[in-house]
Amino acid sequence: MGKALDIKGLQKVYGNDFQALKGIDLSVEEGDFFALLGPNGAGKSTTIGVICSLVRKTAGKVSVFGHDIDQDFSLAKQELGIVPQEFNFSQFETPWRIVLNQAGYYGMPRELAKERAEEYLRKLGLWEKRNDQARMLSGGMKRRLMIVRALIHKPRLLILDEPTAGVDIELRRSMWEFLKEINEAGTTIILTTHYLEEAESLCRNIAIINHGEIVENTSVKALLKTLNKEHFVLDTKEALSQLPELKGYHCQLIEDHSIEIEVEKGQSLNPVFLALQEQGVEVLSMRNKANRLEELFVSMVSKNGGEG
Amino acid sequence: MTLQQQWVALQTILNKEIHRFSRIWVQTLLPPVITMSLYFVIFGTLIGSRIGEMGGFSYMEFVVPGLIMMSVITNSYSNVVSSFYSAKFQHSIEEILVSPTPNYIILIGYVLGGVARGLAVGFLVTLMSLLFTKLQVQNLAITVAIVFLTSVLFSLMGFINAVFANSFDDISIVPTFILTPLTYLGGVFYSISLLPEFWQGVSLLNPILYMVNVFRYGILGVTDIQVHYAFMGVMAFIVVLATISMYLLESGKRLRS
């Protein structure tokens, strides 16, 4: 497998001398589902902007499937589909025309474009709205329209900049399913998101960017392994007036029916259940308290100087 | 992109532009026809009948070519400036900028969109003028060539204005403060031979004078200036403006961060 994206020494200094990217190196393998995480202002959107040529880089090299974006810009762009963070289509056009026009900008014959537009608009539930003005669509529909538009020329690399921001849970889940489906069909996907649960459940590899630098670049599994503490919540049958005694564990009563326990890596949970049983506390259910990736993300970003 | 793909991209931009101004025809095609009809009634019929002949023709015959040209100029300009600036404002221009469409295709597409609207309005105004006077074209090739080149020239100007514009106010500055005065002083309503010598010299610095006069020459066969110089001047302007436009696109100034 080759590299879908290869970034070397990417720098971007804006006109006001703000250095948004400080020499980023990043590779994404073909077929990967890759997450690019970072707080606001970390450099995620600037990186994406450079890849799709909306931002002029100050230094460095970027290639998409081996095509340099400066020297082979036409071939590089043919491989690339972009779903930006902000809605960037004409609000007065219809989804049908927006998608067909985009196909035209990639030189796709009209008949083929119509076939594909119908296929994707149906798949993403926009077919009935194809002749409405785009401004009349809901926020979720507008996001899906941008996904259809990005896929119309069948790019091998799809980059989505916070695609599920402001989208309700049900729709978010259906978008995840769709993205998984196209990834399994061979499209490499790079995702930036604020929903870390999204990155954890969709992506295989991950890079964390902060203050214009990559502070972590590894697999999601490897990253999660570095967590040495987890928090569990135990829901009890009876209301508790005080915290049961659980020696060797840091715990607290968070509600009258819920105990939160901090468990270190490798530490067994059996003694907890034995102790609770001895004290007559019946446990009905147990859940992981927080998103594990979120904990890691917060600790990494705070190690690197907080939000930029 | 192959040549075939570039051709598809060009057709797409042109179709999009024609669809845009046709969809809002009440704002784009109808107003110039109404305005020019009022000019024909007021200047041609009411006032013109008291003016008498100009350049050997009735005032109505004299003024019609200038008014057609005026509508072509303003509509070519405003189509590109408003369409391209709106695309910038809504960020929908990014749809083209992230695609492999070469910059020169983007420029040609928008310019031809401006030409399409300029010629559509010019055609409608010409039809309307036939209700007031007879037009017997003396030289069809010159008439068509100058109207096309003028439309290209002002579409390019509209494009440059749109790239630099930061607000919708900015896209009306050039038409209000430059285009309208130059058009009114460009021999649309009078022959510069009526002016004192000094003002005749000043008028010769106005590029619109040459376009209006060549168009009038194509229709009536009379002109205040040398036709071949006018063509050369228009071509030179087109080359300069196209070069500036391409520089703006290639450098990404005000289009890419």
XYZ file of C-alpha atoms in Angstrom:
565
model
C 0.000 0.000 0.000
C 1.270 3.471 -0.873
C 0.811 6.748 0.852
C -2.458 8.562 0.302
C -1.028 11.722 1.831
C 2.532 12.676 2.535
C 3.382 15.979 4.207
C 6.962 17.022 4.865
C 8.135 20.124 6.742
C 4.890 21.999 6.169
C 5.001 25.561 7.394
C 2.498 28.354 7.175
C 3.057 31.896 8.344
C 0.136 34.266 7.854
C 0.527 37.921 6.922
C 0.335 39.033 10.552
C 3.431 36.861 11.302
C 1.285 34.253 13.030
C 2.943 30.881 12.501
C 0.023 28.491 12.094
C 2.111 25.450 11.089
C 5.646 24.890 12.344
C 7.047 22.242 10.049
C 4.545 19.405 10.109
C 5.446 15.878 8.954
C 2.503 13.567 8.429
C 1.816 10.426 6.409
C -1.458 8.670 5.856
C -1.480 5.198 4.326
C -3.803 4.297 1.481
C -7.064 2.822 2.808
C -6.643 4.301 6.285
C -9.341 5.989 8.352
C -7.294 8.692 9.987
C -8.202 11.252 12.647
C -6.563 14.642 12.929
C -7.364 16.066 16.324
C -6.508 19.314 17.977
C -8.051 22.207 19.859
C -9.395 25.289 18.085
C -6.607 27.209 16.380
C -4.187 24.260 16.513
C -3.662 24.214 12.726
C -6.062 21.477 11.528
C -8.009 23.623 9.080
C -4.842 25.344 7.865
C -3.335 21.925 7.104
C -6.440 20.912 5.179
C -6.486 24.296 3.440
C -2.928 23.749 2.202
C -3.710 20.217 0.974
C -6.656 21.452 -1.102
C -4.783 24.623 -2.221
C -7.057 27.173 -0.554
C -4.167 28.165 1.707
C -0.750 28.972 0.261
C 1.986 27.243 2.213
C 5.129 29.058 3.314
C 7.386 25.993 3.065
C 7.260 22.225 2.817
C 6.006 19.531 0.456
C 2.609 17.942 0.152
C 1.752 15.053 -2.122
C -1.490 13.182 -2.639
C -1.035 9.609 -3.873
C 2.471 10.590 -4.954
C 1.345 13.677 -6.897
C 3.010 16.853 -5.678
C 0.332 19.544 -5.154
C 2.596 22.168 -6.731
C 3.955 20.266 -9.713
C 1.089 17.847 -10.491
C -1.742 19.937 -9.095
C -4.279 18.595 -11.581
C -3.594 14.926 -10.768
C -3.375 15.639 -7.033
C -6.735 17.412 -7.062
C -8.414 14.623 -9.025
C -7.556 12.270 -6.136
C -8.893 14.585 -3.472
C -12.389 15.262 -2.117
C -12.936 17.942 0.511
C -15.802 18.455 2.937
C -15.057 21.791 4.613
C -16.195 22.966 8.009
C -18.318 25.869 6.723
C -21.062 25.604 4.116
C -19.437 26.819 0.913
C -22.005 26.336 -1.818
C -24.322 28.848 -3.440
C -27.360 29.068 -1.180
C -29.567 29.904 -4.163
C -28.682 26.875 -6.253
C -30.369 23.499 -5.994
C -28.491 20.443 -4.676
C -28.856 18.878 -8.116
C -27.084 21.756 -9.872
C -24.470 22.141 -7.117
C -23.433 18.506 -7.473
C -23.534 18.495 -11.290
C -21.491 21.700 -11.473
C -18.881 20.200 -9.174
C -18.648 17.175 -11.448
C -18.172 19.563 -14.373
C -15.247 21.292 -12.656
C -13.554 17.872 -12.588
C -14.244 17.444 -16.300
C -16.786 14.670 -15.830
C -19.188 14.089 -18.738
C -22.732 15.261 -17.956
C -24.442 11.873 -18.305
C -22.007 10.139 -15.955
C -22.335 13.046 -13.519
C -26.131 12.701 -13.512
C -25.903 8.958 -12.779
C -23.505 9.473 -9.883
C -25.375 12.484 -8.524
C -28.572 10.439 -8.367
C -26.769 7.519 -6.728
C -25.210 9.632 -3.966
C -28.171 11.969 -3.431
C -30.394 8.906 -2.925
C -27.840 7.220 -0.668
C -27.577 10.265 1.590
C -31.315 10.956 1.647
C -31.284 14.137 -0.420
C -32.979 12.924 -3.592
C -36.396 14.336 -2.653
C -34.787 17.727 -1.981
C -32.711 17.854 -5.150
C -34.731 20.681 -6.710
C -35.103 22.836 -3.576
C -32.843 25.828 -3.077
C -29.890 24.838 -0.876
C -30.735 27.551 1.666
C -33.995 25.718 2.406
C -32.174 22.554 3.566
C -31.629 21.750 7.238
C -28.108 21.919 8.692
C -27.742 18.133 8.523
C -28.872 18.055 4.907
C -26.388 20.777 3.994
C -23.582 18.704 5.544
C -24.680 15.644 3.578
C -24.855 17.752 0.417
C -21.210 18.708 0.921
C -20.320 15.015 1.274
C -22.137 14.172 -1.978
C -20.383 17.067 -3.696
C -16.976 15.893 -2.443
C -17.598 12.312 -3.625
C -19.009 13.051 -7.067
C -15.657 12.592 -8.833
C -14.873 9.450 -6.777
C -11.752 10.730 -5.003
C -9.392 8.177 -3.477
C -8.725 10.499 -0.529
C -11.630 12.153 1.278
C -10.905 14.826 3.875
C -13.702 15.875 6.203
C -13.272 18.899 8.433
C -15.636 18.380 11.361
C -18.390 16.847 9.240
C -20.770 16.063 12.082
C -20.588 19.412 13.882
C -24.136 20.467 14.760
C -25.628 17.241 13.457
C -28.092 15.322 15.665
C -27.083 11.950 17.132
C -29.200 9.818 14.800
C -27.879 11.529 11.710
C -24.335 11.432 13.049
C -24.581 7.659 13.449
C -25.927 7.232 9.916
C -23.091 9.405 8.568
C -20.597 7.227 10.441
C -22.072 4.141 8.821
C -21.808 5.757 5.410
C -18.208 6.821 5.981
C -17.292 3.329 7.202
C -18.905 1.900 4.086
C -16.923 4.071 1.660
C -13.733 3.463 3.643
C -14.281 -0.296 3.391
C -14.822 0.186 -0.348
C -11.297 1.620 -0.558
C -11.517 5.376 0.000
C -8.895 6.734 2.379
C -10.519 9.079 4.895
C -9.011 11.823 7.008
C -11.303 13.286 9.605
C -10.990 16.226 11.922
C -13.519 16.268 14.693
C -14.303 17.646 18.097
C -16.291 14.521 18.931
C -13.521 12.304 20.198
C -15.920 9.407 20.458
C -16.191 9.756 16.679
C -12.444 9.377 16.215
C -12.303 6.451 18.661
C -15.066 4.489 16.993
C -14.180 5.262 13.342
C -10.460 5.768 12.990
C -7.535 3.369 12.996
C -4.778 5.964 13.221
C -4.590 9.338 14.791
C -2.493 12.472 14.898
C -2.857 15.194 17.472
C -1.863 18.691 16.456
C -1.336 21.567 18.830
C 0.171 25.018 18.302
C 1.026 24.074 14.715
C 2.986 20.953 15.672
C 2.155 17.252 15.625
C 2.374 16.146 19.250
C 1.293 12.538 18.689
C 0.979 10.321 15.609
C 0.122 6.686 16.210
C -2.673 4.125 16.058
C -5.798 4.683 18.143
C -5.194 1.318 19.860
C -1.605 2.201 20.775
C -2.686 5.557 22.043
C -5.394 4.107 24.231
C -2.901 1.619 25.656
C -0.943 4.518 27.110
C -3.852 5.314 29.376
C -2.931 4.128 32.850
C -6.157 4.999 34.620
C -9.807 4.434 33.871
C -12.920 5.560 35.671
C -15.922 3.286 36.088
C -19.349 4.094 37.413
C -21.226 1.370 39.331
C -24.984 1.749 39.607
C -26.395 0.170 42.755
C -29.826 -1.298 43.426
C -30.351 0.494 46.731
C -29.670 4.136 47.493
C -26.443 4.646 49.432
C -26.302 7.028 52.352
C -22.498 6.806 52.517
C -19.612 5.560 50.443
C -18.848 1.832 50.987
C -15.362 1.059 52.187
C -13.175 0.013 49.201
C -9.550 -0.261 50.326
C -6.881 0.403 47.680
C -9.265 2.209 45.341
C -9.897 5.874 44.934
C -13.671 6.228 44.782
C -16.491 8.668 45.410
C -20.246 8.717 45.681
C -21.468 10.748 42.717
C -25.210 10.142 43.246
C -27.091 8.149 45.864
C -27.208 5.181 43.433
C -23.789 5.626 41.780
C -20.190 5.108 42.837
C -17.257 6.253 40.724
C -14.085 4.160 40.979
C -10.645 4.938 39.581
C -8.854 1.780 38.423
C -5.183 1.741 37.545
C -3.883 -0.199 34.568
C -3.584 -3.908 35.478
C -5.554 -3.489 38.683
C -8.316 -6.122 39.136
C -11.939 -5.182 39.717
C -12.746 -8.432 41.607
C -11.844 -7.043 45.068
C -14.289 -4.185 44.465
C -17.182 -6.544 43.824
C -16.210 -8.777 46.779
C -16.039 -5.803 49.134
C -19.367 -4.461 47.926
C -20.961 -7.891 48.300
C -19.662 -8.157 51.864
C -21.177 -4.772 52.654
C -24.533 -5.803 51.153
C -24.335 -3.498 48.157
C -25.866 -4.981 45.029
C -24.467 -3.685 41.709
C -26.945 -3.471 38.830
C -24.657 -2.170 36.092
C -21.200 -0.831 35.373
C -20.084 1.679 32.718
C -16.942 3.438 31.615
C -17.302 6.996 32.849
C -15.634 9.169 30.280
C -14.482 8.872 26.728
C -10.989 7.445 27.114
C -9.612 9.289 24.143
C -10.943 12.526 25.497
C -8.933 12.046 28.678
C -5.787 11.420 26.675
C -6.441 14.338 24.406
C -6.926 16.740 27.291
C -3.768 15.501 29.018
C -1.678 15.787 25.822
C -2.931 19.218 24.914
C -2.460 20.524 28.437
C 1.092 19.078 28.486
C 1.774 21.125 25.365
C 0.622 24.411 26.736
C -3.170 24.346 26.527
C -5.458 25.671 23.840
C -3.821 27.877 21.301
C -6.783 17.794 -17.041
C -7.179 16.708 -20.643
C -8.448 19.178 -23.217
C -11.772 17.326 -23.246
C -12.078 17.709 -19.464
C -11.148 21.393 -19.681
C -13.870 21.865 -22.284
C -16.408 20.266 -19.904
C -15.232 22.571 -17.081
C -15.566 25.631 -19.338
C -19.063 24.618 -20.419
C -19.994 24.088 -16.767
C -18.898 27.576 -15.704
C -20.590 29.187 -18.717
C -23.835 27.227 -18.203
C -23.798 28.134 -14.530
C -23.414 31.824 -15.376
C -26.149 31.811 -18.033
C -28.454 29.894 -15.689
C -27.742 32.425 -12.928
C -28.651 35.548 -14.880
C -31.593 33.827 -16.596
C -33.001 32.664 -13.235
C -33.059 36.260 -11.979
C -34.077 37.813 -15.331
C -36.275 40.354 -13.551
C -33.098 41.795 -11.999
C -30.727 41.241 -14.905
C -32.485 41.362 -18.287
C -35.633 43.390 -17.755
C -34.290 46.596 -16.098
C -31.865 47.550 -18.914
C -34.593 47.035 -21.500
C -36.974 49.302 -19.568
C -34.267 51.919 -18.934
C -33.178 52.003 -22.572
C -36.795 52.199 -23.742
C -37.171 55.311 -21.588
C -34.007 56.738 -23.151
C -35.463 56.049 -26.612
C -38.719 57.797 -25.707
C -37.191 60.776 -23.895
C -33.947 61.426 -25.761
C -34.873 59.941 -29.096
C -38.475 60.922 -29.596
C -39.300 63.833 -27.274
C -36.020 65.774 -27.051
C -34.471 64.313 -30.206
C -37.205 65.716 -32.444
C -36.173 69.242 -31.352
C -32.431 68.588 -31.782
C -32.659 67.758 -35.457
C -29.880 65.958 -37.305
C -26.560 64.800 -35.882
C -23.791 63.536 -38.124
C -26.244 63.449 -41.009
C -28.778 61.212 -39.198
C -31.884 61.828 -37.136
C -31.034 62.102 -33.439
C -32.871 58.832 -32.759
C -30.769 57.013 -35.384
C -27.617 58.565 -33.931
C -28.338 57.780 -30.304
C -29.564 54.174 -30.688
C -26.134 52.541 -31.353
C -24.642 54.375 -28.375
C -27.430 53.262 -26.086
C -27.133 49.639 -27.228
C -23.395 49.802 -26.544
C -24.005 51.393 -23.147
C -26.276 48.516 -22.132
C -23.734 45.945 -23.344
C -20.941 47.631 -21.354
C -22.821 47.938 -18.073
C -24.326 44.456 -18.210
C -21.110 42.655 -19.141
C -19.387 44.409 -16.284
C -22.065 43.916 -13.686
C -22.605 40.244 -14.508
C -19.021 39.260 -13.768
C -18.495 41.584 -10.827
C -21.677 40.521 -9.049
C -21.415 36.806 -9.859
C -17.748 36.426 -8.950
C -18.004 38.574 -5.840
C -21.098 36.654 -4.667
C -19.173 33.409 -5.154
C -16.336 34.868 -3.094
C -18.735 36.148 -0.431
C -20.533 32.796 -0.100
C -17.213 30.925 -0.449
C -18.737 28.905 -3.288
C -15.748 30.004 -5.402
C -13.861 27.359 -3.384
C -15.794 24.719 -5.340
C -13.800 25.704 -8.421
C -10.566 26.588 -6.626
C -10.205 23.110 -5.088
C -10.945 21.441 -8.432
C -8.337 20.769 -11.140
C -9.904 23.408 -13.427
C -7.009 25.573 -14.689
C -7.108 29.276 -13.867
C -7.408 30.352 -17.491
C -10.552 28.242 -17.868
C -12.023 29.911 -14.775
C -11.288 33.334 -16.282
C -12.616 32.476 -19.737
C -15.742 30.923 -18.215
C -16.612 33.996 -16.164
C -15.756 36.378 -19.003
C -17.920 34.443 -21.462
C -20.709 34.535 -18.865
C -20.409 38.337 -18.848
C -20.336 38.400 -22.648
C -23.457 36.202 -22.767
C -25.398 38.615 -20.578
C -23.995 41.688 -22.376
C -25.024 40.272 -25.753
C -28.417 39.083 -24.486
C -29.223 42.565 -23.151
C -27.773 44.177 -26.297
C -30.012 41.973 -28.425
C -33.129 42.789 -26.387
C -32.373 46.529 -26.445
C -31.802 46.337 -30.219
C -35.192 44.656 -30.648
C -36.777 47.391 -28.537
C -35.056 50.102 -30.568
C -36.699 48.739 -33.733
C -39.994 50.033 -32.359
C -38.562 53.547 -32.571
C -36.309 53.567 -35.600
C -34.991 51.469 -38.485
C -31.517 50.042 -38.131
C -29.659 49.200 -41.317
C -26.349 47.673 -40.425
C -23.626 48.977 -42.741
C -20.883 46.592 -41.710
C -22.000 43.473 -39.839
C -18.500 42.116 -39.197
C -17.297 45.336 -37.536
C -20.526 45.644 -35.555
C -20.342 42.108 -34.182
C -16.585 42.244 -33.575
C -16.628 45.491 -31.623
C -19.612 44.542 -29.500
C -17.986 41.186 -28.646
C -14.585 42.706 -27.830
C -16.138 45.499 -25.761
C -18.104 42.937 -23.831
C -14.925 40.908 -23.197
C -13.073 44.028 -22.061
C -15.690 45.069 -19.526
C -16.174 41.515 -18.301
C -12.449 41.448 -17.497
C -12.762 44.762 -15.669
C -15.669 43.329 -13.687
C -13.567 40.298 -12.799
C -10.688 42.419 -11.465
C -13.111 44.579 -9.476
C -14.679 41.429 -7.966
C -11.303 40.034 -6.890
C -10.430 43.250 -5.046
C -13.899 43.908 -3.615
C -14.306 43.422 0.115
C -18.001 44.254 0.287
C -21.035 44.645 -1.932
C -20.443 48.432 -1.768
C -17.094 47.929 -3.469
C -18.669 46.382 -6.536
C -20.711 49.510 -7.231
C -17.850 52.018 -6.891
C -16.368 51.483 -10.361
C -19.730 51.491 -12.222
C -20.894 54.613 -10.373
C -17.764 56.722 -10.370
C -15.915 55.561 -13.481
C -18.074 53.584 -15.880
C -21.182 55.783 -15.942
C -19.326 59.119 -16.361
C -17.072 57.681 -19.075
C -20.070 56.195 -20.885
C -22.081 59.416 -20.753
C -19.031 61.387 -21.936
C -18.124 58.723 -24.507
C -20.136 60.103 -27.391
C -23.304 58.122 -26.697
C -25.541 61.206 -26.871
C -23.494 63.543 -29.054
C -20.777 63.727 -31.672
C -17.502 65.034 -30.234
C -17.298 67.341 -33.255
C -19.818 69.497 -31.323
C -17.239 70.056 -28.583
C -14.590 72.802 -28.472
C -11.184 71.601 -29.650
C -9.755 71.231 -26.151
C -12.630 69.007 -24.990
C -12.401 66.996 -28.183
C -8.796 66.219 -27.207
C -9.854 65.278 -23.690
C -12.623 63.050 -25.079
C -10.072 61.130 -27.122
C -8.587 59.877 -23.832
C -11.862 58.148 -23.047
C -11.661 54.498 -24.201
C -15.440 54.124 -24.320
C -15.586 56.817 -27.028
C -13.724 54.470 -29.392
C -16.013 51.521 -28.771
C -19.197 53.547 -29.159
C -17.910 55.156 -32.334
C -16.805 51.922 -33.951
C -20.173 50.355 -33.149
C -21.927 53.394 -34.602
C -19.687 53.104 -37.650
C -20.719 49.464 -38.081
C -24.394 50.434 -38.047
C -24.524 53.931 -39.552
C -21.223 54.092 -41.407
C -20.100 57.320 -39.663
C -17.479 57.817 -36.942
C -15.509 60.524 -35.118
C -12.355 58.391 -34.909
C -10.163 55.971 -36.903
C -11.746 52.495 -36.719
C -8.522 50.473 -36.911
C -6.934 52.485 -34.085
C -10.008 51.809 -32.013
C -9.733 48.058 -32.584
C -6.051 48.125 -31.688
C -6.804 50.100 -28.516
C -9.529 47.686 -27.438
C -7.291 44.678 -28.111
C -4.451 46.268 -26.128
C -6.774 46.901 -23.186
C -7.995 43.302 -23.330
C -4.442 41.952 -23.257
C -3.510 44.144 -20.274
C -6.655 43.307 -18.302
C -6.410 39.573 -19.078
C -2.779 39.598 -17.898
C -3.742 41.292 -14.624
C -6.633 38.847 -14.146
C -4.388 35.831 -14.703
C -1.812 37.243 -12.301
C -4.506 37.612 -9.646
C -5.687 34.031 -10.179
C -2.205 32.506 -10.291
C -0.986 34.365 -7.225
C -4.242 33.639 -5.388
C -4.389 37.235 -4.140
C -7.625 37.792 -2.203
C -8.800 34.337 -3.235
C -6.531 32.019 -1.251
C -5.180 32.664 2.273
